[in-house]
Coordinates of C-alpha atoms (C1' of nucleotides) in Angstrom, one line a residue:
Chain A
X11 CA -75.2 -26.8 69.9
X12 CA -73.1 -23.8 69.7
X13 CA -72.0 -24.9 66.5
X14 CA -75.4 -25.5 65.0
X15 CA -76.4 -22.2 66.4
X16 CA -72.7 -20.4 65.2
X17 CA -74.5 -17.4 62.9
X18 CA -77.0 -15.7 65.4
X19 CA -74.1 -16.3 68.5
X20 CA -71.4 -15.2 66.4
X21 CA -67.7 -16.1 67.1
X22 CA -66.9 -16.6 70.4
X23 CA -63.8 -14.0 70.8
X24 CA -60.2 -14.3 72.2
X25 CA -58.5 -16.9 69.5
X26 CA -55.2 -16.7 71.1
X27 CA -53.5 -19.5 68.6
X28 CA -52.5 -20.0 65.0
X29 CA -54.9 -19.3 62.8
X30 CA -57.2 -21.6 61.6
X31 CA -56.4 -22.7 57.8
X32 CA -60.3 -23.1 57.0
X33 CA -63.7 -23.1 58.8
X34 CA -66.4 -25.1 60.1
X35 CA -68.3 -23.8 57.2
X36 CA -65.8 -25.3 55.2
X37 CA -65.7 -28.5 56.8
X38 CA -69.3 -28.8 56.8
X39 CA -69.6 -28.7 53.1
X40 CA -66.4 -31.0 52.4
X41 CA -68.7 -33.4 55.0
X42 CA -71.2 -32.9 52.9
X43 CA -69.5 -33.7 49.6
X44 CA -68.0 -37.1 50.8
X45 CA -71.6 -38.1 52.5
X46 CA -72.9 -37.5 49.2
X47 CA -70.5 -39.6 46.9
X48 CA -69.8 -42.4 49.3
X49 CA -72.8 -42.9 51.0
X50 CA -72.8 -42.6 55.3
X51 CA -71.1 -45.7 56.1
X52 CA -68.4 -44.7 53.7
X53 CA -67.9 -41.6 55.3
X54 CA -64.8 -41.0 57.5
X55 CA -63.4 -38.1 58.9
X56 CA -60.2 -38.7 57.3
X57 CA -61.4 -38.3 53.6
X58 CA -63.0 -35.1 55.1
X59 CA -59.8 -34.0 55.9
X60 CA -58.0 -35.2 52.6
X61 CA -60.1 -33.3 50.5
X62 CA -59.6 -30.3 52.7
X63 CA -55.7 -30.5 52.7
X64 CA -55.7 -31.1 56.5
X65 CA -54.3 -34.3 57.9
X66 CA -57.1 -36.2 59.7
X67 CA -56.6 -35.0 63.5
X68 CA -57.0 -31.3 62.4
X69 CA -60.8 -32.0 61.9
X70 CA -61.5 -32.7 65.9
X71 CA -60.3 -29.0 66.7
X72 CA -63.0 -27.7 64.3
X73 CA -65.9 -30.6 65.2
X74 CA -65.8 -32.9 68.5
X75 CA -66.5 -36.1 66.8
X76 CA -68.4 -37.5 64.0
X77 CA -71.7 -37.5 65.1
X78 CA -71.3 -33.9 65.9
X79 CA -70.2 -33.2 62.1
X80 CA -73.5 -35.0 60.6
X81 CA -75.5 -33.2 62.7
X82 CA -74.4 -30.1 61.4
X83 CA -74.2 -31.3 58.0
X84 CA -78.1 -32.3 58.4
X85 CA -78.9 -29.0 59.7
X86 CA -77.0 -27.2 56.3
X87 CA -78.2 -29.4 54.1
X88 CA -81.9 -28.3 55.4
X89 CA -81.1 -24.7 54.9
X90 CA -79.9 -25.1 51.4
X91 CA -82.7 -24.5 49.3
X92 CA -85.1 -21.7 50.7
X93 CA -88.5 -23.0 51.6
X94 CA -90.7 -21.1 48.8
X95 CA -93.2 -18.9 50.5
X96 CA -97.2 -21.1 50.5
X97 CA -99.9 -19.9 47.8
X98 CA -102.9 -21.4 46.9
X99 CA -105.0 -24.3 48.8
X100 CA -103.7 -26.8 51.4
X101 CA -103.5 -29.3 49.1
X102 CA -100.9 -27.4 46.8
X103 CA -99.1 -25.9 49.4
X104 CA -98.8 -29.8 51.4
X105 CA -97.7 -30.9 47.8
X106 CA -95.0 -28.7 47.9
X107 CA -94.1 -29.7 51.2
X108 CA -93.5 -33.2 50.3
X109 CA -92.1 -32.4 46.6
X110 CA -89.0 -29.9 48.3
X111 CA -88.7 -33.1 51.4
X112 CA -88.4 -36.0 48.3
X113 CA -85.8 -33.2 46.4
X114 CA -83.6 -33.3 49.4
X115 CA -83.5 -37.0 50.0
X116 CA -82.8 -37.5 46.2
X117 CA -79.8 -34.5 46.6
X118 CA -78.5 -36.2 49.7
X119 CA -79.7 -39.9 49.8
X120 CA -77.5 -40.1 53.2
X121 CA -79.9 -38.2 54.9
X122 CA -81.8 -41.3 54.9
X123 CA -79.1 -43.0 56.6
X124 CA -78.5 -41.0 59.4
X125 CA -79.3 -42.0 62.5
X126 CA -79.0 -39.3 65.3
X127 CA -79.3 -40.8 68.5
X128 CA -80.4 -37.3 69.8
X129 CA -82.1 -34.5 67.6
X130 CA -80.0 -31.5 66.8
X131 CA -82.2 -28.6 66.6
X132 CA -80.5 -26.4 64.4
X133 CA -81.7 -23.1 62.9
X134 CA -82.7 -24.5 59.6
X135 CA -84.4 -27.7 61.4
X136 CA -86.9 -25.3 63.1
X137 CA -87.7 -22.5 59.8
X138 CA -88.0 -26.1 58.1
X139 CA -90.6 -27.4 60.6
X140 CA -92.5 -23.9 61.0
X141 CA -92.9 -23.5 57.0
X142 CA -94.2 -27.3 56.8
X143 CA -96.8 -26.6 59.6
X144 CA -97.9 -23.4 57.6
X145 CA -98.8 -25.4 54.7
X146 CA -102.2 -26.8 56.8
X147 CA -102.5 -23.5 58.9
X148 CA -106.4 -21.8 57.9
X149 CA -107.4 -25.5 56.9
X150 CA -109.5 -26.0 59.8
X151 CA -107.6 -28.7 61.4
X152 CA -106.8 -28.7 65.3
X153 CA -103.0 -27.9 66.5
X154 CA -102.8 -31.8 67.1
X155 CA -104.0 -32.5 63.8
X156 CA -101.9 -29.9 62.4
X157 CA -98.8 -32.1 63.7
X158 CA -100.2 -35.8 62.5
X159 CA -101.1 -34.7 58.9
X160 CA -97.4 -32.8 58.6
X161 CA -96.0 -35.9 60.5
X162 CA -97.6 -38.3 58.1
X163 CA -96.7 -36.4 54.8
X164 CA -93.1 -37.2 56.0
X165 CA -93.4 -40.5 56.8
X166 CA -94.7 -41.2 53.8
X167 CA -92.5 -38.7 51.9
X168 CA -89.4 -40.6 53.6
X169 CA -90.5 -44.4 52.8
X170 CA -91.1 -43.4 49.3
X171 CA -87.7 -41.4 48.8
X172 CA -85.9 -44.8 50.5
X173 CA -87.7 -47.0 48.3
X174 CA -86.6 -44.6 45.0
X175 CA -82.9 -44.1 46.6
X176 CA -82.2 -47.8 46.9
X177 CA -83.9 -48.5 43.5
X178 CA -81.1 -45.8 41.7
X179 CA -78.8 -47.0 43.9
X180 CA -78.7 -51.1 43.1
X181 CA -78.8 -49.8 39.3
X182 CA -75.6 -47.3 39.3
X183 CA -73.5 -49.6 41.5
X184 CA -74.3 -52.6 39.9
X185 CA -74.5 -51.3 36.1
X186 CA -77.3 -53.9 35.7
X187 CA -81.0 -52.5 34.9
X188 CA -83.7 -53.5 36.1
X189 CA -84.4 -55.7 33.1
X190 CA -80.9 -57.6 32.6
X191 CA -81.0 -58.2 35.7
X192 CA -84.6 -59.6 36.1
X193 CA -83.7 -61.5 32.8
X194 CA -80.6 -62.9 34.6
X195 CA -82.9 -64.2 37.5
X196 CA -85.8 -65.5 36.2
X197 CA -84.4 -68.6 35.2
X198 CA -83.1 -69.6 38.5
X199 CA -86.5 -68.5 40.3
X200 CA -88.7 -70.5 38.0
X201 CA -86.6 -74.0 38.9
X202 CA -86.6 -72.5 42.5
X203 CA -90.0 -71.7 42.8
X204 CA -92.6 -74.4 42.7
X205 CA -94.6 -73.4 39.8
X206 CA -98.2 -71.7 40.0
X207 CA -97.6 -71.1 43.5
X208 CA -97.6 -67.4 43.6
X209 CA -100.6 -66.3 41.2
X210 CA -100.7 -63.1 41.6
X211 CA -97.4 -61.8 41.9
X212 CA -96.6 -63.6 39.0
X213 CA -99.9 -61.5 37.3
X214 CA -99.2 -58.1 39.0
X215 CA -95.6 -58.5 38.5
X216 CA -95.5 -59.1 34.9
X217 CA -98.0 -56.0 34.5
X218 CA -96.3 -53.3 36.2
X219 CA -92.7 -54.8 34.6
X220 CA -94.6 -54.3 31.5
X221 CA -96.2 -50.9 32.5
X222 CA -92.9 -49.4 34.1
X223 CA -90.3 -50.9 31.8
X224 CA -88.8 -51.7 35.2
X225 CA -89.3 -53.4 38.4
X226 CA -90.4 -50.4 40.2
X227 CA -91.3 -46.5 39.4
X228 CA -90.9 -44.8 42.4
X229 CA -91.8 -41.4 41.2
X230 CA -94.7 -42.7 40.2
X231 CA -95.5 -44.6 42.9
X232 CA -94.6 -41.3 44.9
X233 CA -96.8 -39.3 43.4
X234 CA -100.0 -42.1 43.2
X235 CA -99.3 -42.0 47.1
X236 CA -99.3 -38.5 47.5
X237 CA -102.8 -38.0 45.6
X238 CA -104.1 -40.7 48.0
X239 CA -102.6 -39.2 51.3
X240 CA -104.3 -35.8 50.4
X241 CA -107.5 -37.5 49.0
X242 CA -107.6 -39.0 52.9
X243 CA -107.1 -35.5 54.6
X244 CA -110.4 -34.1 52.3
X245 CA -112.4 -37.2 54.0
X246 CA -111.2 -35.7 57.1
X247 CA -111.5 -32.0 56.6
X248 CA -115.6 -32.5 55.9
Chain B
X248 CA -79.2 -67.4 45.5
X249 CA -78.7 -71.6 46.6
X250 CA -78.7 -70.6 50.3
X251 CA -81.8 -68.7 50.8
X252 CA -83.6 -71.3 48.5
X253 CA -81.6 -74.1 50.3
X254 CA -85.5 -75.7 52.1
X255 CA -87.1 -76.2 48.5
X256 CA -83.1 -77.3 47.0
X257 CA -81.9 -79.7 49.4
X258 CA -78.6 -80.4 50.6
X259 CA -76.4 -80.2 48.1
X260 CA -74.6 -83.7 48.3
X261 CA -71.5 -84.9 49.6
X262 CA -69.8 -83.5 52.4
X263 CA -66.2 -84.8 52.8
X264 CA -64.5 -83.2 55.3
X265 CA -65.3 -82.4 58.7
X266 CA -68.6 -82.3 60.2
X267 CA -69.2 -78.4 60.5
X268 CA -70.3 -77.5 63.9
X269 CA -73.1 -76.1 63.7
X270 CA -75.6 -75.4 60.9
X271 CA -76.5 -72.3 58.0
X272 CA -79.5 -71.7 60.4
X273 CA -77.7 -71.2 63.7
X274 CA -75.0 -68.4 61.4
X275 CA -78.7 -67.1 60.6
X276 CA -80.2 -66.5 63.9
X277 CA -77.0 -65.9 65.5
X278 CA -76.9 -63.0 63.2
X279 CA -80.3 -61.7 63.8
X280 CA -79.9 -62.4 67.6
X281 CA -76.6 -59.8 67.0
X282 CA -78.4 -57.5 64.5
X283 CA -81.4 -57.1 67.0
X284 CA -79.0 -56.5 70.2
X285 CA -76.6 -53.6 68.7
X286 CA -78.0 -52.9 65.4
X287 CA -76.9 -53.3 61.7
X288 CA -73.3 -50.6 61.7
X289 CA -72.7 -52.2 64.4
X290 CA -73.1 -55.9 63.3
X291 CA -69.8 -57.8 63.2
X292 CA -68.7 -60.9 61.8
X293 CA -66.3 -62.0 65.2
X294 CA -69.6 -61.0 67.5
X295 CA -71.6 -63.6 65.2
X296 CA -68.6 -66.3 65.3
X297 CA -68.2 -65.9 69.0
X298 CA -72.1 -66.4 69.4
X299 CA -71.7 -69.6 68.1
X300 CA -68.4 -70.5 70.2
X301 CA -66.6 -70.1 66.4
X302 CA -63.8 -68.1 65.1
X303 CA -63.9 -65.4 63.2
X304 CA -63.1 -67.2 60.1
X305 CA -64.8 -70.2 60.4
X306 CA -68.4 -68.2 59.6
X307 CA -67.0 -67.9 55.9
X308 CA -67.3 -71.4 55.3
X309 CA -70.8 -71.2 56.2
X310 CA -71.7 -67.7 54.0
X311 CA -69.9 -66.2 51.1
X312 CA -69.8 -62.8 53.3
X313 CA -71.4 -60.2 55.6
X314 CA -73.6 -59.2 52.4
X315 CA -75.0 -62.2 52.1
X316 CA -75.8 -63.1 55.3
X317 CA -77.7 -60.1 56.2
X318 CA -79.8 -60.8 52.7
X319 CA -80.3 -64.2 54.3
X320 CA -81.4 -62.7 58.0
X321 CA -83.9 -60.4 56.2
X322 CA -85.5 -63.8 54.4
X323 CA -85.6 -65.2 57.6
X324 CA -87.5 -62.8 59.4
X325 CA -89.5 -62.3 56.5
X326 CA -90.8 -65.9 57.3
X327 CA -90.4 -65.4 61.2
X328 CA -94.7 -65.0 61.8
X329 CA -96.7 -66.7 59.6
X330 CA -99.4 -64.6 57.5
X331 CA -102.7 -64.9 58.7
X332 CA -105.0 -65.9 56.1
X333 CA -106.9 -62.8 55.0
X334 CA -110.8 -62.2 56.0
X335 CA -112.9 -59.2 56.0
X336 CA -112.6 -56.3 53.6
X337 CA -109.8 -54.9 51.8
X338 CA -110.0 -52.3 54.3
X339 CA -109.4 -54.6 57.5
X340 CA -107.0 -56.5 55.2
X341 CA -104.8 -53.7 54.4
X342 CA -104.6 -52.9 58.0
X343 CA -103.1 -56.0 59.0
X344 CA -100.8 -56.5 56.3
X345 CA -99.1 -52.7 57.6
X346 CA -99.8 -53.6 61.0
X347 CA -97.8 -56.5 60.4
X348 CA -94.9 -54.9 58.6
X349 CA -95.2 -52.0 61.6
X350 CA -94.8 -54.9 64.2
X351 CA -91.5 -56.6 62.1
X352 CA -90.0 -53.2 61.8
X353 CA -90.1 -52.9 65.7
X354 CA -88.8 -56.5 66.9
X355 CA -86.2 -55.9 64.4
X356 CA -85.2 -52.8 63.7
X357 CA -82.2 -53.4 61.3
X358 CA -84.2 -54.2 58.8
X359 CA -84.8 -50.5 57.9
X360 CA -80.7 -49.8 58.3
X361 CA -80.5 -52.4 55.4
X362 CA -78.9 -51.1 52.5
X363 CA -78.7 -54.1 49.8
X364 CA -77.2 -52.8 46.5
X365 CA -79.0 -56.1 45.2
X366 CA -82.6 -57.2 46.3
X367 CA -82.4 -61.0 47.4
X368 CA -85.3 -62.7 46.6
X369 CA -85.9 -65.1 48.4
X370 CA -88.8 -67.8 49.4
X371 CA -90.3 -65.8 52.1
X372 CA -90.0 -62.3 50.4
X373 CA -92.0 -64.3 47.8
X374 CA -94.9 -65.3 49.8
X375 CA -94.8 -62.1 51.7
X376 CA -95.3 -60.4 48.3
X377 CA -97.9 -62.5 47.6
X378 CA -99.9 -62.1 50.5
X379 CA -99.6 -58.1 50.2
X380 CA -101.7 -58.4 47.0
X381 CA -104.3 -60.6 48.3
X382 CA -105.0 -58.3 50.3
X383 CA -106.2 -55.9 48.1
X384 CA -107.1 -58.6 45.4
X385 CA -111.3 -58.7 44.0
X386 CA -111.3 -55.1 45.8
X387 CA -112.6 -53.6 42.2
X388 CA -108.8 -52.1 41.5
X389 CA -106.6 -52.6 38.3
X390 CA -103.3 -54.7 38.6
X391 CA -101.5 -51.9 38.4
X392 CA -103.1 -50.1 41.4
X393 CA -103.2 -53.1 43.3
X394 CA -98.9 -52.8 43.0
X395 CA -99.6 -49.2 43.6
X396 CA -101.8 -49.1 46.4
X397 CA -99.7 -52.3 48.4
X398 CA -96.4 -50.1 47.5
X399 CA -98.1 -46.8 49.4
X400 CA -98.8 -48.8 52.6
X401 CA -95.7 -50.2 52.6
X402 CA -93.4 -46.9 51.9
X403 CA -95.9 -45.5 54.4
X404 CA -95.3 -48.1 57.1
X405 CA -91.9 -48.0 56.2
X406 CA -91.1 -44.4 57.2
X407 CA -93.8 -44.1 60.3
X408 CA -91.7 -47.1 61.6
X409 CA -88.5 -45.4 60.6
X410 CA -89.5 -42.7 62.9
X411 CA -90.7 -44.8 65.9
X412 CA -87.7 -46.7 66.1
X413 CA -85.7 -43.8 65.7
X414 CA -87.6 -42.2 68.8
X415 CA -88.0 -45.3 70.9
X416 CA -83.8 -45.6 70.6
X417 CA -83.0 -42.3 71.4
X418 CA -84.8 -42.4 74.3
X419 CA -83.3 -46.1 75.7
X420 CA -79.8 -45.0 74.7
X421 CA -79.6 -41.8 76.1
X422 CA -81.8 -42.6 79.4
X423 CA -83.2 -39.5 78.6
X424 CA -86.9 -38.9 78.4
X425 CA -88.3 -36.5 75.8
X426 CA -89.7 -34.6 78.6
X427 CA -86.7 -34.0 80.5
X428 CA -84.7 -33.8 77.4
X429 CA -87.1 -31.3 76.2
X430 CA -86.4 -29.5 80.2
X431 CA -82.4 -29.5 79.4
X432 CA -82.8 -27.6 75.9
X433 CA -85.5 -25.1 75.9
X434 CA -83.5 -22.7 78.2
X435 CA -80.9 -22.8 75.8
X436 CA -83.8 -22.9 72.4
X437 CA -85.0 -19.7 74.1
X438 CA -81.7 -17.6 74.3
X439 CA -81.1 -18.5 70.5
X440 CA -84.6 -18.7 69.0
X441 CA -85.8 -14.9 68.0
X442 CA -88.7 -14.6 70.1
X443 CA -91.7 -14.9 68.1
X444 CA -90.2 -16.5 65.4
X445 CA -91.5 -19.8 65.2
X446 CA -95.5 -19.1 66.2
X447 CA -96.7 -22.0 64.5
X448 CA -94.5 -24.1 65.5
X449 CA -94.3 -22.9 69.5
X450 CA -98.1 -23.4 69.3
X451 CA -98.5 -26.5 67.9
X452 CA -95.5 -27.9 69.6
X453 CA -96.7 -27.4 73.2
X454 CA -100.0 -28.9 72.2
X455 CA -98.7 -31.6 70.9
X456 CA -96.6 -32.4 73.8
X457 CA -99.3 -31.8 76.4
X458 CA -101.5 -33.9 74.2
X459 CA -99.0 -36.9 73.9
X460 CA -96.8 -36.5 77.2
X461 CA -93.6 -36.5 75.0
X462 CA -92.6 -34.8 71.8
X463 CA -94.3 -37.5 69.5
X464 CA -96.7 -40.1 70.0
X465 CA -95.2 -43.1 66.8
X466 CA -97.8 -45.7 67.5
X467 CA -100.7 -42.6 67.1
X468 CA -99.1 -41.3 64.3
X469 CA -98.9 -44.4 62.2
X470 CA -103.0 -45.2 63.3
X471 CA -104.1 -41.8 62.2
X472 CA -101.7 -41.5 58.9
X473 CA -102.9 -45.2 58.0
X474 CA -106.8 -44.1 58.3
X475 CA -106.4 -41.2 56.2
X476 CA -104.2 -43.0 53.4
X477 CA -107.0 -45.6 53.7
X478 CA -109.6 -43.2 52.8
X479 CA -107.7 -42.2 50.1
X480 CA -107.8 -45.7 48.8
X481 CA -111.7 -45.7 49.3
X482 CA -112.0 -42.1 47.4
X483 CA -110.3 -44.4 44.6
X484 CA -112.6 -47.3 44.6
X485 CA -115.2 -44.7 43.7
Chain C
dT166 C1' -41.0 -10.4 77.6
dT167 C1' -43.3 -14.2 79.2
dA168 C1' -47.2 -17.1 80.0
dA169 C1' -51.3 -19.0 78.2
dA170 C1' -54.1 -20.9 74.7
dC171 C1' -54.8 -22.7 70.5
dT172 C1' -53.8 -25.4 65.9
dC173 C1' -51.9 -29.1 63.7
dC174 C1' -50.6 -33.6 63.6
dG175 C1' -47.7 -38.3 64.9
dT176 C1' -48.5 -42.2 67.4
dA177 C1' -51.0 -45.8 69.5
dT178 C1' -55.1 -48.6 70.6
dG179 C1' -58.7 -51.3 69.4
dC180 C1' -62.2 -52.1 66.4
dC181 C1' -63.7 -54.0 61.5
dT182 C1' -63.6 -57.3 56.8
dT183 C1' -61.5 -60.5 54.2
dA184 C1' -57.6 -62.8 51.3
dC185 C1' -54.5 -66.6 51.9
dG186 C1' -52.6 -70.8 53.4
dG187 C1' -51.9 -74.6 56.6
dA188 C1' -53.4 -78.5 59.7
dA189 C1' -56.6 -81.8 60.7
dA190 C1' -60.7 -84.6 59.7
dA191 C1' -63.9 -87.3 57.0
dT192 C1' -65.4 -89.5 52.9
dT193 C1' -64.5 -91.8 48.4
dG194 C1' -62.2 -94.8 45.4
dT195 C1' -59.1 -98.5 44.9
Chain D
dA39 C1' -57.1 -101.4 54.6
dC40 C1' -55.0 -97.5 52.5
dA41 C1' -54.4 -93.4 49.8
dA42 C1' -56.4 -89.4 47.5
dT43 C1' -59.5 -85.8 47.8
dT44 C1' -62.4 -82.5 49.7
dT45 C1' -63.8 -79.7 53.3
dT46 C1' -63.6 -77.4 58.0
dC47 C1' -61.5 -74.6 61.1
dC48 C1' -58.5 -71.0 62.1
dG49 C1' -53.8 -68.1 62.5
dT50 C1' -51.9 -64.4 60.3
dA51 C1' -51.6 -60.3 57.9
dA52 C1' -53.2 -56.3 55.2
dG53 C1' -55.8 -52.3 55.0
dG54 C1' -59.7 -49.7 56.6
dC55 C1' -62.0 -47.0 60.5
dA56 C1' -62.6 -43.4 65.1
dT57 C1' -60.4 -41.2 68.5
dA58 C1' -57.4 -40.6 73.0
dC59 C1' -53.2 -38.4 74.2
dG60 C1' -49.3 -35.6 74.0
dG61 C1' -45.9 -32.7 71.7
dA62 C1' -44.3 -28.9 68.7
dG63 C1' -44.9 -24.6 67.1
dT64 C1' -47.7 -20.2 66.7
dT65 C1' -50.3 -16.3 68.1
dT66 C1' -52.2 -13.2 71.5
dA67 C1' -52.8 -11.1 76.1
dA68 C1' -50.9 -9.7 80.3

DNA sequence: TTAAACTCCGTATGCCTTACGGAAAATTGT
DNA sequence: ACAATTTTCCGTAAGGCATACGGAGTTTAA
């Protein structure tokens, strides 16, 4: 908590030992660097250190642990871009909400992966949450619905970026596309699967393969949600 | 591949050695019986084996690897309730098909920690995939938005869930309500917070927690954000 | 000048996956 | 009935992980 909250307490004062050779700022980002090329699971605290020219142990005098570290790395990570001030309707301004939200998961797909067993409020986590409330303020919604419509945007925002992080994912770690590696499949899955049993994935499937030149388009499909999310609110607000 | 389609394969054929102790489906629901106690990071191999009264390196003559078997516990699942035959409108329809999704998500929350670098397709994700459309099939929609519309649920579901689980563990893990949390932190929140920074969000915050008794209400947010994505979908039809 | 506090890090413990090889068991082929 | 083959079960070991503890050296405060 002091951590998170380091630039408006300051440094604490007396720092009666050696120096230290680099700084929680520091750490941070080399946490933040190894979350984003390995992935969560694959991050330890001793590549943290290795890229930092510290031998692992060093890290716990700067962080207590590595929950600790991610929460701060979650809470700098939200403060990276600025949050570009709201013009225009609602709609616009809930569109830009979501577009800066799928960004960040696509800049750090780990933040996806994290799962904080308690919320670290940081600095960043609460300018974050204010700018995403004023995006409906003036609308005419209540406070309550305020919180659902923001609330829903993200959940929505979040399943969509998951779906799109996993689809990149399988393809760069694989090195198959979509399309060898459908074209690898299919010949198992049609002796597997008792034909004309499943009519209309077979249909649906072979249409959006066709239409997408891949299994999937999540940006697409991210956007296609969007519109109807926001089409849902209008039905509300009259 | 030949395990998860091993009902509709068969046996393969001879088996010469020893009789193995147990079966593919006892490794299966051993695993989910682990995966649903401590969760997927913290899913082992030796707390499967010991389950069954095994050792450790007797479950690899049963699955090629961890990998695998967790593709094979997600197919399981997948098949765990049956799907109801679908009556009623697309509307009702839709609803049950997140509904369900919602409820799988909750009795077993790994399955959103699931990180497969390869999608296993397997005979219940099949029929599950199958049933999704029929949902929305006859509904006046294209076969692309019929993908499209199934997809938004889904990543919807997916990341209201996401959030539930994620607020339903921290509060069984830590023994800590949001309430008294919520009592711990603020004195701290208000030494660091600028007064009168966050109005919005101090506003809408309170009235959300009076409104919900806690700092979110999952189950209400998922309800609401479904019947506004849902009116979305009808704004389509139109 | 001396005591306190702090940084850095070596070591040890106890988890984890999985490669490899050996012993025993069951079936197949003669 | 007997041997060859295949398969199961598992011991061991290698290489990864977080982190508790304690020691050595450094810097500041009294």
């Amino acid at each position: 908590m002091t951590l998170l909250w380091r630039r408006t307490l300051g440094t604490p004062q007396g720092a009666r030992g050696p120096k230290q050779r680099v700084s929680v700022d520091e750490v941070i980002q080399a946490g933040i660097a190894v979350a984003d090329a390995d992935g969560l699971p694959a991050f330890s605290m001793r590549k943290v250190a290795d890229r930092l020219g510290l031998k692992l142990m060093s890290i716990y005098t700067y962080v207590p642990g590595r929950p600790e570290l991610i929460g701060l790395m979650v809470d700098e990570v939200t403060g990276e871009i600025p949050h570009p001030p709201h013009h225009g309707d609602w709609r616009s301004r809930l569109t830009a909400v979501a577009r800066h939200q799928w960004d960040e998961y696509h800049r750090h797909p780990w933040l996806l992966q994290v799962e904080s067993s308690r919320p670290w409020i940081g600095p960043n986590g609460c300018d974050r949450y204010e700018w995403q409330l004023a995006a409906v303020d003036g609308a005419g919604l209540t406070d309550i619905q305020m919180d659902q419509v923001v609330t829903m945007v993200l959940a929505f925002t979040a399943g969509a970026a998951r779906m799109s992080v996993l689809a990149r994912h399988t393809t760069e770690e694989s090195g198959i596309s979509d399309v060898q590696w459908w074209d690898a499949n299919a010949p198992i899955l049609e002796k597997v699967m008792p034909p004309g049993a499943y009519p209309l994935a077979g249909r649906v499937g072979t249409a959006a393969g066709e239409e997408y030149n891949a299994v999937s388009d999540p940006d697409r499909s991210f956007r296609f949600g969007l519109e109807r999310l926001l089409d849902g609110v209008e039905v509300l607000l009259r």
